[in-house]
XYZ file of C-alpha atoms in Angstrom:
297
model
C -20.581 26.086 19.148
C -23.474 26.247 16.672
C -23.571 24.150 13.507
C -23.434 27.381 11.488
C -20.190 28.359 13.230
C -18.742 24.884 12.663
C -19.634 25.102 8.973
C -17.959 28.516 8.680
C -14.789 27.252 10.351
C -14.751 24.165 8.118
C -15.130 26.253 4.966
C -12.384 28.604 6.053
C -9.954 25.756 6.623
C -10.988 23.089 4.124
C -13.464 24.723 1.729
C -11.079 25.335 -1.175
C -9.742 21.776 -1.189
C -13.202 20.253 -0.826
C -14.425 22.305 -3.799
C -11.454 21.082 -5.845
C -12.166 17.448 -5.048
C -15.928 17.722 -5.541
C -15.371 19.304 -8.950
C -13.428 16.215 -10.019
C -15.985 13.589 -9.010
C -17.593 13.457 -12.445
C -14.201 13.031 -14.127
C -13.249 9.919 -12.151
C -13.265 6.561 -13.891
C -16.643 4.999 -13.120
C -17.480 1.359 -12.436
C -18.854 0.990 -15.962
C -15.616 2.503 -17.316
C -13.604 -0.110 -15.428
C -15.774 -2.896 -16.828
C -15.205 -1.534 -20.334
C -11.443 -1.416 -19.732
C -11.392 -5.070 -18.658
C -12.890 -5.955 -22.043
C -10.253 -4.122 -24.095
C -8.303 -6.395 -26.427
C -5.176 -4.262 -26.757
C -3.428 -1.085 -25.593
C -4.963 1.042 -28.353
C -8.448 0.093 -27.153
C -7.513 1.140 -23.627
C -6.102 4.466 -24.797
C -9.232 5.157 -26.834
C -11.428 4.519 -23.797
C -9.210 6.561 -21.468
C -9.156 9.496 -23.901
C -12.716 10.376 -22.872
C -11.814 10.417 -19.170
C -9.809 12.760 -16.982
C -6.723 10.764 -18.006
C -6.936 11.990 -21.596
C -3.835 14.183 -21.178
C -1.877 11.260 -19.765
C -2.561 9.052 -22.785
C -2.297 11.755 -25.443
C 0.514 11.509 -27.990
C 1.530 7.920 -27.294
C 2.767 6.852 -30.733
C 4.012 3.347 -29.873
C 2.431 2.609 -26.504
C 3.435 -0.324 -24.329
C 1.761 -1.548 -21.133
C 4.658 -0.258 -19.021
C 4.647 3.164 -20.739
C 0.889 3.505 -20.263
C 1.148 2.482 -16.607
C 3.960 4.992 -16.069
C 1.977 7.866 -17.573
C -1.133 7.026 -15.549
C 0.936 6.762 -12.382
C 2.604 10.104 -13.052
C -0.772 11.817 -13.347
C -2.037 10.133 -10.189
C 1.056 11.257 -8.277
C 0.725 14.856 -9.528
C -2.911 15.002 -8.452
C -2.134 13.456 -5.071
C 0.707 15.922 -4.465
C -1.550 18.854 -5.408
C -4.088 17.735 -2.816
C -1.353 17.198 -0.218
C 0.064 20.693 -0.765
C -3.366 22.290 -0.217
C -4.323 20.151 2.781
C -4.569 21.255 6.406
C -4.432 18.992 9.460
C -5.672 16.366 10.120
C -5.809 15.615 6.372
C -2.051 16.246 5.957
C -1.140 13.445 8.329
C -3.807 11.170 6.844
C -2.374 11.635 3.336
C 1.143 11.057 4.648
C 0.019 7.730 6.104
C -1.352 6.785 2.676
C 2.183 6.979 1.253
C 3.864 4.861 3.924
C 3.147 1.538 2.198
C 4.905 2.799 -0.935
C 7.849 4.023 1.151
C 8.106 0.599 2.817
C 8.244 -1.141 -0.567
C 10.864 1.318 -1.839
C 13.052 0.939 1.250
C 12.845 -2.864 1.129
C 13.820 -2.759 -2.561
C 16.843 -0.581 -1.749
C 17.784 -2.834 1.172
C 17.716 -5.922 -1.018
C 19.726 -4.164 -3.694
C 22.343 -2.930 -1.238
C 22.699 -6.384 0.346
C 23.300 -7.889 -3.105
C 25.486 -5.103 -4.496
C 22.999 -3.907 -7.124
C 23.275 -0.610 -9.011
C 21.496 1.987 -6.866
C 20.574 4.211 -9.821
C 18.698 1.322 -11.442
C 16.982 0.563 -8.126
C 15.823 4.163 -7.746
C 14.269 3.982 -11.202
C 12.134 1.064 -9.993
C 10.890 2.879 -6.885
C 7.255 3.998 -6.785
C 7.039 7.817 -7.010
C 4.505 8.054 -4.156
C 7.154 6.526 -1.914
C 10.033 8.739 -3.062
C 10.483 10.833 0.062
C 13.329 13.198 0.800
C 16.400 11.228 1.745
C 15.890 8.143 -0.403
C 17.887 9.628 -3.258
C 20.934 9.819 -0.957
C 21.091 6.016 -1.075
C 23.716 6.443 -3.795
C 26.125 7.736 -1.160
C 25.571 4.717 1.102
C 28.575 2.395 1.072
C 26.921 -0.452 2.981
C 23.780 -1.466 4.864
C 24.854 0.420 8.011
C 25.105 3.619 5.956
C 21.723 2.900 4.380
C 20.069 2.443 7.767
C 21.595 5.420 9.580
C 21.788 7.886 6.667
C 18.656 6.979 4.710
C 16.100 4.875 6.607
C 16.367 6.897 9.819
C 15.524 10.036 7.815
C 12.284 8.645 6.363
C 8.760 8.849 7.850
C 8.733 5.051 8.327
C 11.702 4.961 10.726
C 9.195 4.410 13.567
C 8.373 0.966 12.123
C 11.995 -0.245 12.201
C 13.841 -1.591 15.244
C 16.281 0.835 16.817
C 19.765 -0.295 15.805
C 23.035 1.114 17.069
C 26.103 1.795 14.948
C 27.342 -1.463 13.460
C 24.201 -3.474 14.258
C 22.309 -2.818 11.027
C 24.541 -4.907 8.764
C 24.235 -7.976 10.997
C 20.497 -7.498 11.612
C 19.533 -7.144 7.945
C 21.828 -9.942 6.748
C 20.291 -12.326 9.320
C 16.680 -11.243 8.818
C 14.487 -12.628 6.052
C 13.619 -9.526 4.029
C 10.057 -10.647 3.280
C 9.461 -11.217 6.987
C 10.870 -7.734 7.572
C 8.506 -6.277 4.967
C 5.574 -7.958 6.695
C 6.681 -6.656 10.110
C 6.893 -3.146 8.703
C 3.411 -3.415 7.175
C 2.057 -4.819 10.454
C 3.359 -1.811 12.368
C 2.203 0.583 9.643
C -1.375 -0.704 9.579
C -1.582 -0.655 13.376
C -0.324 2.947 13.532
C -2.617 4.045 10.698
C -5.656 2.495 12.397
C -4.789 4.193 15.693
C -4.631 7.522 13.871
C -7.948 6.980 12.083
C -9.640 5.962 15.345
C -8.503 9.275 16.840
C -10.584 11.076 14.202
C -14.333 11.448 14.185
C -17.231 10.775 11.882
C -17.140 9.127 8.473
C -13.335 8.908 8.257
C -13.158 6.864 11.443
C -15.940 4.520 10.334
C -14.845 4.054 6.714
C -11.110 3.725 7.360
C -11.707 1.289 10.195
C -13.344 -1.087 7.721
C -10.799 -0.460 4.957
C -7.769 -1.042 7.190
C -9.298 -4.140 8.780
C -9.855 -5.570 5.313
C -6.283 -4.726 4.278
C -4.972 -6.394 7.439
C -7.019 -9.532 6.712
C -5.840 -9.579 3.094
C -2.222 -9.502 4.250
C -2.832 -12.108 6.969
C -4.442 -14.507 4.490
C -1.639 -13.968 1.962
C 1.030 -14.580 4.613
C -0.692 -17.794 5.700
C -0.923 -19.049 2.101
C 2.562 -17.977 1.009
C 4.165 -19.654 4.026
C 2.651 -23.067 3.249
C 5.383 -25.605 2.540
C 8.132 -23.354 3.949
C 10.175 -23.635 7.138
C 8.639 -20.462 8.598
C 7.463 -21.334 12.100
C 4.030 -20.632 13.552
C 5.661 -18.153 15.950
C 7.275 -16.238 13.083
C 3.977 -16.118 11.198
C 2.136 -14.906 14.286
C 4.718 -12.139 14.765
C 3.941 -10.556 11.391
C 0.135 -10.776 11.320
C -1.352 -7.302 11.972
C -3.183 -6.988 15.288
C -6.351 -5.777 13.621
C -8.902 -7.025 11.141
C -12.131 -8.983 11.077
C -10.085 -12.178 11.470
C -8.276 -10.774 14.518
C -7.917 -12.138 17.104
C -10.300 -15.093 16.865
C -8.979 -16.689 13.668
C -5.274 -15.809 13.713
C -4.299 -19.008 15.513
C -6.012 -21.068 12.818
C -4.160 -19.105 10.129
C -0.696 -19.548 11.643
C -1.274 -23.251 12.345
C -2.757 -23.990 8.896
C -0.832 -26.678 7.000
C -2.650 -26.508 3.655
C -4.943 -24.389 1.470
C -8.119 -25.939 2.868
C -7.094 -25.126 6.442
C -6.538 -21.460 5.543
C -9.861 -21.450 3.728
C -11.572 -22.983 6.744
C -10.309 -20.181 8.983
C -11.905 -17.604 6.683
C -15.121 -19.362 5.658
C -17.173 -17.791 8.434
C -16.893 -14.460 6.576
C -19.038 -14.473 3.441
C -16.835 -12.112 1.419
C -13.674 -14.114 2.114
C -15.458 -17.403 1.489
C -16.476 -16.081 -1.940
C -12.845 -15.197 -2.724
C -11.654 -18.731 -1.964
C -14.551 -20.250 -3.912
C -13.649 -18.130 -6.957
C -10.031 -19.337 -6.831
C -11.122 -22.970 -6.560
C -13.474 -22.495 -9.536
C -10.775 -20.845 -11.687
C -7.327 -22.072 -10.722
C -5.643 -19.713 -13.176
C -6.427 -16.942 -10.687
C -4.805 -16.410 -7.313
C -6.141 -15.096 -4.030
C -4.382 -11.798 -4.775
C -6.135 -11.595 -8.152
C -9.502 -11.965 -6.428
C -8.690 -9.483 -3.668
C -7.572 -6.916 -6.218
């Protein structure tokens, strides 16, 4: 097929959405805008700076703004824009965008699991859920009487059910009460990142190349965080190894060093061969008020 024919087919299927996105490039917050925002002294300064961006509607009319209120408004606009793109998307973009939401769904489900295990108010828990992870079915958590109900009536109806173990009737309560929830979260993210990478590798061109690098970095970030957060705990090397994603620039050559690391310097040593990661550790050592997560973000 000629390149002209390919271009015509692309425009017919994706042209409208591409035009929408291209038209918004100049309205995105630029690097210089971000630098300016980091120098703001208070919320009013931030609102003033954001009022000249595409987020002007989100910050308009905030009489007594608070950090949480500002974050909520910004998130609401982001979610609306994401959902508009998702509604206009054709395959393979539809599936790609769905994968982008799975991390938020995982966090929401883990929050609801924790709350159910500890008898928390489900309405309050739902209010804390991230809107990008509020898929159909999660709201029915209010009807769940126990963890078994939550698993079979809620979790099994979500797009992330593939990342959970298959549990028969009556098994869920025992499994979740005996499983460390943070280890479970890490197992879910491990499976998610591996599935997402497989999907991106099935695509062609720039998406395959760019997402390969992005997902490998995200996997390394999680692996490093797991190694650091498990220091001084009774989590075994085998348990740590079971939750490290099987992808990344550190995989597989440096995973053994990460799971066997006994202190900060040992984790740092496993990552020092990579210049970007070495710089992150050096920054934390230079300014101990900042964490590894601060530097990664």
